[in-house]
């Protein structure tokens, strides 16, 4: 077939001219009813010969090949002229034949008319199919566009939601931070920190103001009192620093944290001996349990202080253990100045003796000083017994003195009072011979070996004759 535009040969399986690119126009084959039905089918034929898509033509040819194999073909202008000429010649020949032939031809025309109507119907169905296909394609396209539009809207809405959420979270976080900052600036901890910074800068009035505000916020916490003490320590006033803790403990005697803070102050300022004095007045068992490692019990003496008439051995103990140090000269002992207790203290001289002692626990905390006074008074024996008794003797005899344990006897034979320091006094070591043919005044005493006290004098008068 040839292209109606450029006259080039178009292969049967092509619907587009390979030379000029024009689409092939499909027209029906000639039949005798063209003139009769020309007006009737003109609109249908024109609609059927409009340019259509290549894929639609191919599909249409495949579907209708068995139904209308001769319904359409491509005609050139010369072919259409020849067909019209044959049509005219055939019409003339048909006019000279009989009625039977004319009837047959009419039947053929009716058959062709039926086929043309079928072709028209097929053409209409194909046009409806193309229309439905176009509508479906447009519907799908619109659906895709609507889906993309909805998806785009959802994405934009999600972005706006995320943006609004982030803004809300940021504002909320900023409010929280601002609130926390404001709360902290007026908090107990902030007052303490500001007070210490004021101490470092030497502004003690400002430091005192901050610590005072902290105490008003919470009087039970020890940090503010420790800050007060640090302020006084920095100025070299340990007494005022100590008073801070003692005053607080006086109003809160069951606050273990205050006791711990005060103990820390004593340890930091090298005053461990004051820890026991602090805890001595504490009557709260829970506090004592909390600070038990700093408790050092005062020593206990046995036997108890009092007056004794014989030598005494004094033992010293402490409930909390540790080392014990004591003195007997009336001074307060320390680990440096006292005598370390290792065995009982022996009291073997008469007099009033005061023993003072401390106990130092395993943490180096000395107890308060405890003391006990002992009075030792040894008993005085009566005047010693001397035999024989006073009298006149014809024969000399031996003079004996009864000496009790713990005593030493002294005597004189010239009538003087015995004195251990005098040269005329003799120490009694055994019986003394009575002088012959003379009168002798014999005096004797007993001296306590422990205290040196002497008894009354025993006097004997002896006269010996032949």
CSV table of N, CA and C in Angstrom, one decimal, residues 30-150:
chain,number,residue,atom,x,y,z
A,30,UNK,N,-14.6,-1.1,-1.1
A,30,UNK,CA,-15.8,-0.7,-1.9
A,30,UNK,C,-16.9,-1.8,-1.9
A,31,UNK,N,-18.1,-1.4,-1.9
A,31,UNK,CA,-19.2,-2.3,-2.1
A,31,UNK,C,-20.3,-1.5,-2.8
A,32,UNK,N,-21.3,-2.1,-3.4
A,32,UNK,CA,-22.3,-1.4,-4.1
A,32,UNK,C,-23.2,-0.5,-3.3
A,33,UNK,N,-23.2,-0.6,-2.0
A,33,UNK,CA,-24.0,0.2,-1.2
A,33,UNK,C,-23.4,1.5,-0.8
A,34,UNK,N,-22.2,1.8,-1.3
A,34,UNK,CA,-21.5,3.0,-0.9
A,34,UNK,C,-22.3,4.2,-1.1
A,35,UNK,N,-22.9,4.3,-2.3
A,35,UNK,CA,-23.7,5.5,-2.7
A,35,UNK,C,-24.9,5.6,-1.8
A,36,UNK,N,-25.5,4.4,-1.6
A,36,UNK,CA,-26.8,4.4,-0.9
A,36,UNK,C,-26.6,4.8,0.6
A,37,UNK,N,-25.6,4.2,1.1
A,37,UNK,CA,-25.4,4.4,2.6
A,37,UNK,C,-24.3,5.5,2.9
A,38,UNK,N,-23.9,6.2,1.8
A,38,UNK,CA,-22.8,7.2,2.0
A,38,UNK,C,-23.2,8.2,3.1
A,39,UNK,N,-24.4,8.7,2.8
A,39,UNK,CA,-24.8,9.7,3.8
A,39,UNK,C,-25.0,9.2,5.2
A,40,UNK,N,-25.5,7.9,5.2
A,40,UNK,CA,-25.9,7.3,6.5
A,40,UNK,C,-24.6,7.0,7.3
A,41,UNK,N,-23.6,6.6,6.6
A,41,UNK,CA,-22.4,6.1,7.4
A,41,UNK,C,-21.3,7.1,7.3
A,42,UNK,N,-21.6,8.3,6.7
A,42,UNK,CA,-20.5,9.3,6.5
A,42,UNK,C,-19.8,9.6,7.8
A,43,UNK,N,-20.7,9.9,8.8
A,43,UNK,CA,-20.1,10.3,10.1
A,43,UNK,C,-19.4,9.2,10.7
A,44,UNK,N,-19.9,8.0,10.6
A,44,UNK,CA,-19.2,6.8,11.2
A,44,UNK,C,-17.9,6.6,10.6
A,45,UNK,N,-17.8,6.6,9.2
A,45,UNK,CA,-16.6,6.4,8.5
A,45,UNK,C,-15.6,7.5,8.8
A,46,UNK,N,-16.0,8.7,8.9
A,46,UNK,CA,-15.1,9.8,9.3
A,46,UNK,C,-14.5,9.6,10.7
A,47,UNK,N,-15.4,9.1,11.5
A,47,UNK,CA,-14.9,8.9,12.9
A,47,UNK,C,-14.0,7.7,12.9
A,48,UNK,N,-14.3,6.7,12.0
A,48,UNK,CA,-13.4,5.5,12.0
A,48,UNK,C,-12.1,5.8,11.4
A,49,UNK,N,-12.0,6.8,10.5
A,49,UNK,CA,-10.7,7.0,9.8
A,49,UNK,C,-9.9,8.1,10.5
A,50,UNK,N,-10.2,8.6,11.8
A,50,UNK,CA,-9.4,9.5,12.4
A,50,UNK,C,-8.1,8.9,12.9
A,51,UNK,N,-7.2,9.7,13.2
A,51,UNK,CA,-5.9,9.1,13.7
A,51,UNK,C,-6.0,8.5,15.0
A,52,UNK,N,-5.5,7.3,15.2
A,52,UNK,CA,-5.6,6.6,16.5
A,52,UNK,C,-4.2,6.1,16.8
A,53,UNK,N,-4.1,5.6,18.1
A,53,UNK,CA,-2.8,5.2,18.6
A,53,UNK,C,-2.4,3.9,17.9
A,54,UNK,N,-1.2,3.7,17.7
A,54,UNK,CA,-0.7,2.5,17.0
A,54,UNK,C,-1.1,1.2,17.7
A,55,UNK,N,-0.9,1.2,19.1
A,55,UNK,CA,-1.3,0.0,19.8
A,55,UNK,C,-2.7,-0.3,19.7
A,56,UNK,N,-3.6,0.7,19.7
A,56,UNK,CA,-5.1,0.5,19.6
A,56,UNK,C,-5.4,-0.2,18.2
A,57,UNK,N,-4.7,0.3,17.1
A,57,UNK,CA,-4.9,-0.3,15.8
A,57,UNK,C,-4.5,-1.7,15.7
A,58,UNK,N,-3.3,-2.0,16.3
A,58,UNK,CA,-2.9,-3.4,16.3
A,58,UNK,C,-3.8,-4.3,17.0
A,59,UNK,N,-4.3,-3.8,18.2
A,59,UNK,CA,-5.2,-4.7,19.0
A,59,UNK,C,-6.5,-4.9,18.3
A,60,UNK,N,-7.0,-3.8,17.6
A,60,UNK,CA,-8.2,-3.9,16.9
A,60,UNK,C,-8.1,-4.9,15.7
A,61,UNK,N,-7.0,-4.8,15.0
A,61,UNK,CA,-6.8,-5.8,13.9
A,61,UNK,C,-6.8,-7.2,14.3
A,62,UNK,N,-6.1,-7.4,15.5
A,62,UNK,CA,-6.1,-8.8,16.0
A,62,UNK,C,-7.4,-9.3,16.4
A,63,UNK,N,-8.3,-8.5,17.0
A,63,UNK,CA,-9.6,-8.9,17.5
A,63,UNK,C,-10.6,-9.1,16.3
A,64,UNK,N,-10.5,-8.3,15.3
A,64,UNK,CA,-11.5,-8.3,14.2
A,64,UNK,C,-11.0,-8.9,12.9
A,65,UNK,N,-9.8,-9.6,13.0
A,65,UNK,CA,-9.3,-10.1,11.7
A,65,UNK,C,-10.3,-11.2,11.2
A,66,UNK,N,-10.8,-12.0,12.1
A,66,UNK,CA,-11.7,-13.1,11.6
A,66,UNK,C,-13.1,-12.7,11.2
A,67,UNK,N,-13.5,-11.5,11.7
A,67,UNK,CA,-14.8,-11.0,11.5
A,67,UNK,C,-14.9,-10.3,10.1
A,68,UNK,N,-14.0,-9.3,9.9
A,68,UNK,CA,-14.1,-8.4,8.8
A,68,UNK,C,-12.7,-8.4,8.1
A,69,UNK,N,-12.4,-9.5,7.5
A,69,UNK,CA,-11.1,-9.6,6.8
A,69,UNK,C,-11.0,-8.7,5.6
A,70,UNK,N,-12.2,-8.4,5.0
A,70,UNK,CA,-12.1,-7.5,3.8
A,70,UNK,C,-12.8,-6.2,4.1
A,71,UNK,N,-13.0,-5.8,5.3
A,71,UNK,CA,-13.8,-4.6,5.6
A,71,UNK,C,-13.0,-3.4,5.3
A,72,UNK,N,-11.7,-3.4,5.6
A,72,UNK,CA,-10.9,-2.1,5.4
A,72,UNK,C,-9.6,-2.4,4.7
A,73,UNK,N,-9.1,-1.5,4.0
A,73,UNK,CA,-7.8,-1.5,3.4
A,73,UNK,C,-7.4,-0.1,3.1
A,74,UNK,N,-6.1,0.1,2.8
A,74,UNK,CA,-5.7,1.5,2.4
A,74,UNK,C,-5.8,1.7,0.9
A,75,UNK,N,-6.5,2.7,0.5
A,75,UNK,CA,-6.7,3.0,-1.0
A,75,UNK,C,-6.0,4.2,-1.4
A,76,UNK,N,-5.4,4.1,-2.5
A,76,UNK,CA,-4.8,5.4,-3.1
A,76,UNK,C,-5.8,6.1,-3.9
A,77,UNK,N,-5.6,7.3,-4.3
A,77,UNK,CA,-6.6,8.1,-5.1
A,77,UNK,C,-6.9,7.4,-6.4
A,78,UNK,N,-5.8,6.8,-7.1
A,78,UNK,CA,-6.0,6.2,-8.4
A,78,UNK,C,-6.9,5.0,-8.2
A,79,UNK,N,-6.7,4.2,-7.1
A,79,UNK,CA,-7.5,3.0,-6.9
A,79,UNK,C,-9.0,3.4,-6.6
A,80,UNK,N,-9.1,4.5,-5.9
A,80,UNK,CA,-10.5,4.9,-5.6
A,80,UNK,C,-11.2,5.3,-6.9
A,81,UNK,N,-10.4,5.9,-7.9
A,81,UNK,CA,-11.0,6.3,-9.2
A,81,UNK,C,-11.4,5.1,-10.0
A,82,UNK,N,-10.5,4.1,-10.0
A,82,UNK,CA,-10.8,2.9,-10.7
A,82,UNK,C,-12.0,2.2,-10.2
A,83,UNK,N,-12.1,2.2,-8.8
A,83,UNK,CA,-13.3,1.5,-8.2
A,83,UNK,C,-14.6,2.2,-8.6
A,84,UNK,N,-14.5,3.5,-8.6
A,84,UNK,CA,-15.8,4.2,-9.0
A,84,UNK,C,-16.1,4.0,-10.4
A,85,UNK,N,-15.1,3.9,-11.3
A,85,UNK,CA,-15.4,3.5,-12.7
A,85,UNK,C,-16.1,2.2,-12.8
A,86,UNK,N,-15.5,1.2,-12.1
A,86,UNK,CA,-16.1,-0.2,-12.2
A,86,UNK,C,-17.5,-0.2,-11.6
A,87,UNK,N,-17.7,0.7,-10.6
A,87,UNK,CA,-19.0,0.7,-10.0
A,87,UNK,C,-20.0,1.2,-11.1
A,88,UNK,N,-19.6,2.3,-11.8
A,88,UNK,CA,-20.5,2.8,-12.8
A,88,UNK,C,-20.8,1.7,-13.9
A,89,UNK,N,-19.7,1.1,-14.4
A,89,UNK,CA,-19.9,0.1,-15.4
A,89,UNK,C,-20.7,-1.1,-14.9
A,90,UNK,N,-20.5,-1.5,-13.7
A,90,UNK,CA,-21.3,-2.6,-13.2
A,90,UNK,C,-22.8,-2.2,-13.0
A,91,UNK,N,-23.0,-1.0,-12.7
A,91,UNK,CA,-24.4,-0.6,-12.6
A,91,UNK,C,-25.1,-0.6,-13.9
A,92,UNK,N,-24.4,-0.2,-14.9
A,92,UNK,CA,-25.0,-0.3,-16.2
A,92,UNK,C,-25.3,-1.7,-16.6
A,93,UNK,N,-24.4,-2.6,-16.3
A,93,UNK,CA,-24.6,-4.0,-16.7
A,93,UNK,C,-25.7,-4.6,-15.9
A,94,UNK,N,-25.9,-4.2,-14.7
A,94,UNK,CA,-26.9,-4.7,-13.9
A,94,UNK,C,-28.3,-4.3,-14.4
A,95,UNK,N,-28.4,-3.2,-15.0
A,95,UNK,CA,-29.7,-2.7,-15.4
A,95,UNK,C,-30.3,-3.5,-16.6
A,96,UNK,N,-29.4,-4.3,-17.4
A,96,UNK,CA,-29.9,-5.1,-18.5
A,96,UNK,C,-30.3,-6.5,-18.2
A,97,UNK,N,-30.1,-6.9,-16.9
A,97,UNK,CA,-30.3,-8.3,-16.6
A,97,UNK,C,-31.7,-8.4,-16.0
A,98,UNK,N,-32.1,-9.7,-15.8
A,98,UNK,CA,-33.4,-10.0,-15.4
A,98,UNK,C,-33.7,-9.7,-13.9
A,99,UNK,N,-34.9,-10.0,-13.6
A,99,UNK,CA,-35.4,-9.6,-12.2
A,99,UNK,C,-34.7,-10.5,-11.2
A,100,UNK,N,-34.5,-11.8,-11.6
A,100,UNK,CA,-33.9,-12.7,-10.6
A,100,UNK,C,-32.5,-12.2,-10.2
A,101,UNK,N,-31.7,-11.8,-11.3
A,101,UNK,CA,-30.3,-11.3,-11.0
A,101,UNK,C,-30.4,-10.1,-10.1
A,102,UNK,N,-31.3,-9.2,-10.5
A,102,UNK,CA,-31.5,-8.0,-9.6
A,102,UNK,C,-31.8,-8.3,-8.2
A,103,UNK,N,-32.7,-9.4,-8.1
A,103,UNK,CA,-33.0,-9.8,-6.7
A,103,UNK,C,-31.8,-10.3,-6.0
A,104,UNK,N,-31.0,-11.1,-6.7
A,104,UNK,CA,-29.8,-11.6,-6.0
A,104,UNK,C,-28.9,-10.5,-5.6
A,105,UNK,N,-28.8,-9.5,-6.6
A,105,UNK,CA,-27.9,-8.4,-6.2
A,105,UNK,C,-28.4,-7.6,-5.1
A,106,UNK,N,-29.7,-7.5,-5.0
A,106,UNK,CA,-30.3,-6.8,-3.9
A,106,UNK,C,-30.0,-7.5,-2.6
A,107,UNK,N,-30.1,-8.9,-2.7
A,107,UNK,CA,-29.8,-9.6,-1.5
A,107,UNK,C,-28.3,-9.4,-1.1
A,108,UNK,N,-27.5,-9.4,-2.2
A,108,UNK,CA,-26.1,-9.2,-1.9
A,108,UNK,C,-25.8,-7.8,-1.2
A,109,UNK,N,-26.6,-6.8,-1.8
A,109,UNK,CA,-26.5,-5.5,-1.2
A,109,UNK,C,-26.9,-5.4,0.2
A,110,UNK,N,-28.1,-6.2,0.5
A,110,UNK,CA,-28.5,-6.3,1.9
A,110,UNK,C,-27.5,-6.9,2.8
A,111,UNK,N,-26.9,-8.0,2.2
A,111,UNK,CA,-25.8,-8.7,3.0
A,111,UNK,C,-24.7,-7.7,3.3
A,112,UNK,N,-24.3,-7.0,2.2
A,112,UNK,CA,-23.2,-6.0,2.4
A,112,UNK,C,-23.7,-4.9,3.4
A,113,UNK,N,-25.0,-4.6,3.3
A,113,UNK,CA,-25.5,-3.6,4.2
A,113,UNK,C,-25.4,-4.1,5.6
A,114,UNK,N,-25.7,-5.4,5.8
A,114,UNK,CA,-25.6,-6.0,7.2
A,114,UNK,C,-24.2,-6.0,7.7
A,115,UNK,N,-23.3,-6.3,6.7
A,115,UNK,CA,-21.9,-6.3,7.1
A,115,UNK,C,-21.4,-4.9,7.4
A,116,UNK,N,-21.9,-3.9,6.6
A,116,UNK,CA,-21.5,-2.6,6.9
A,116,UNK,C,-22.0,-2.1,8.3
A,117,UNK,N,-23.3,-2.5,8.5
A,117,UNK,CA,-23.8,-2.2,9.8
A,117,UNK,C,-23.0,-2.9,11.0
A,118,UNK,N,-22.6,-4.2,10.7
A,118,UNK,CA,-21.8,-4.8,11.7
A,118,UNK,C,-20.4,-4.1,11.8
A,119,UNK,N,-19.9,-3.7,10.7
A,119,UNK,CA,-18.6,-2.9,10.7
A,119,UNK,C,-18.8,-1.6,11.5
A,120,UNK,N,-20.0,-1.0,11.2
A,120,UNK,CA,-20.2,0.3,11.9
A,120,UNK,C,-20.3,0.0,13.4
A,121,UNK,N,-21.0,-1.1,13.7
A,121,UNK,CA,-21.2,-1.5,15.1
A,121,UNK,C,-19.8,-1.8,15.8
A,122,UNK,N,-19.0,-2.5,15.0
A,122,UNK,CA,-17.6,-2.8,15.5
A,122,UNK,C,-16.8,-1.5,15.7
A,123,UNK,N,-17.0,-0.6,14.7
A,123,UNK,CA,-16.3,0.7,14.8
A,123,UNK,C,-16.8,1.5,16.0
A,124,UNK,N,-18.1,1.4,16.2
A,124,UNK,CA,-18.6,2.2,17.4
A,124,UNK,C,-18.1,1.5,18.7
A,125,UNK,N,-18.1,0.2,18.7
A,125,UNK,CA,-17.6,-0.5,19.9
A,125,UNK,C,-16.1,-0.2,20.2
A,126,UNK,N,-15.3,-0.1,19.0
A,126,UNK,CA,-13.9,0.2,19.2
A,126,UNK,C,-13.8,1.6,19.7
A,127,UNK,N,-14.6,2.5,19.1
A,127,UNK,CA,-14.6,3.9,19.6
A,127,UNK,C,-15.0,4.0,21.1
A,128,UNK,N,-16.0,3.3,21.5
A,128,UNK,CA,-16.4,3.3,22.9
A,128,UNK,C,-15.2,2.7,23.8
A,129,UNK,N,-14.6,1.6,23.2
A,129,UNK,CA,-13.5,1.0,23.9
A,129,UNK,C,-12.4,2.0,24.1
A,130,UNK,N,-12.0,2.7,23.0
A,130,UNK,CA,-11.0,3.7,23.1
A,130,UNK,C,-11.4,4.8,24.1
A,131,UNK,N,-12.7,5.2,24.0
A,131,UNK,CA,-13.1,6.3,24.9
A,131,UNK,C,-13.0,5.8,26.4
A,132,UNK,N,-13.5,4.5,26.6
A,132,UNK,CA,-13.4,4.0,28.0
A,132,UNK,C,-11.9,3.9,28.4
A,133,UNK,N,-11.1,3.5,27.4
A,133,UNK,CA,-9.6,3.4,27.8
A,133,UNK,C,-9.1,4.7,28.1
A,134,UNK,N,-9.4,5.8,27.3
A,134,UNK,CA,-9.0,7.1,27.7
A,134,UNK,C,-9.5,7.6,29.0
A,135,UNK,N,-10.8,7.3,29.2
A,135,UNK,CA,-11.4,7.7,30.5
A,135,UNK,C,-10.7,7.0,31.7
A,136,UNK,N,-10.4,5.7,31.5
A,136,UNK,CA,-9.8,4.9,32.5
A,136,UNK,C,-8.4,5.5,32.8
A,137,UNK,N,-7.7,5.8,31.6
A,137,UNK,CA,-6.4,6.4,31.8
A,137,UNK,C,-6.4,7.7,32.5
A,138,UNK,N,-7.4,8.6,32.1
A,138,UNK,CA,-7.5,9.8,32.8
A,138,UNK,C,-7.9,9.7,34.2
A,139,UNK,N,-8.8,8.7,34.5
A,139,UNK,CA,-9.2,8.4,35.8
A,139,UNK,C,-8.0,8.0,36.7
A,140,UNK,N,-7.2,7.0,36.1
A,140,UNK,CA,-6.0,6.6,36.8
A,140,UNK,C,-5.1,7.7,37.1
A,141,UNK,N,-4.9,8.5,36.0
A,141,UNK,CA,-4.0,9.7,36.2
A,141,UNK,C,-4.5,10.6,37.2
A,142,UNK,N,-5.8,10.9,37.2
A,142,UNK,CA,-6.4,11.8,38.2
A,142,UNK,C,-6.2,11.1,39.6
A,143,UNK,N,-6.5,9.8,39.7
A,143,UNK,CA,-6.3,9.1,41.0
A,143,UNK,C,-4.9,9.2,41.5
A,144,UNK,N,-3.9,9.0,40.6
A,144,UNK,CA,-2.5,9.1,41.0
A,144,UNK,C,-2.2,10.5,41.4
A,145,UNK,N,-2.7,11.5,40.7
A,145,UNK,CA,-2.4,12.8,41.1
A,145,UNK,C,-3.1,13.2,42.4
A,146,UNK,N,-4.3,12.7,42.6
A,146,UNK,CA,-5.0,12.9,43.9
A,146,UNK,C,-4.2,12.2,45.0
A,147,UNK,N,-3.7,11.0,44.8
A,147,UNK,CA,-3.0,10.2,45.8
A,147,UNK,C,-1.7,10.9,46.1
A,148,UNK,N,-1.0,11.4,45.0
A,148,UNK,CA,0.2,12.2,45.3
A,148,UNK,C,-0.1,13.5,46.1
A,149,UNK,N,-1.2,14.1,45.7
A,149,UNK,CA,-1.5,15.3,46.4
A,149,UNK,C,-1.8,15.1,47.9
A,150,UNK,N,-2.6,14.0,48.1
A,150,UNK,CA,-2.9,13.6,49.5
A,150,UNK,C,-1.7,13.3,50.3
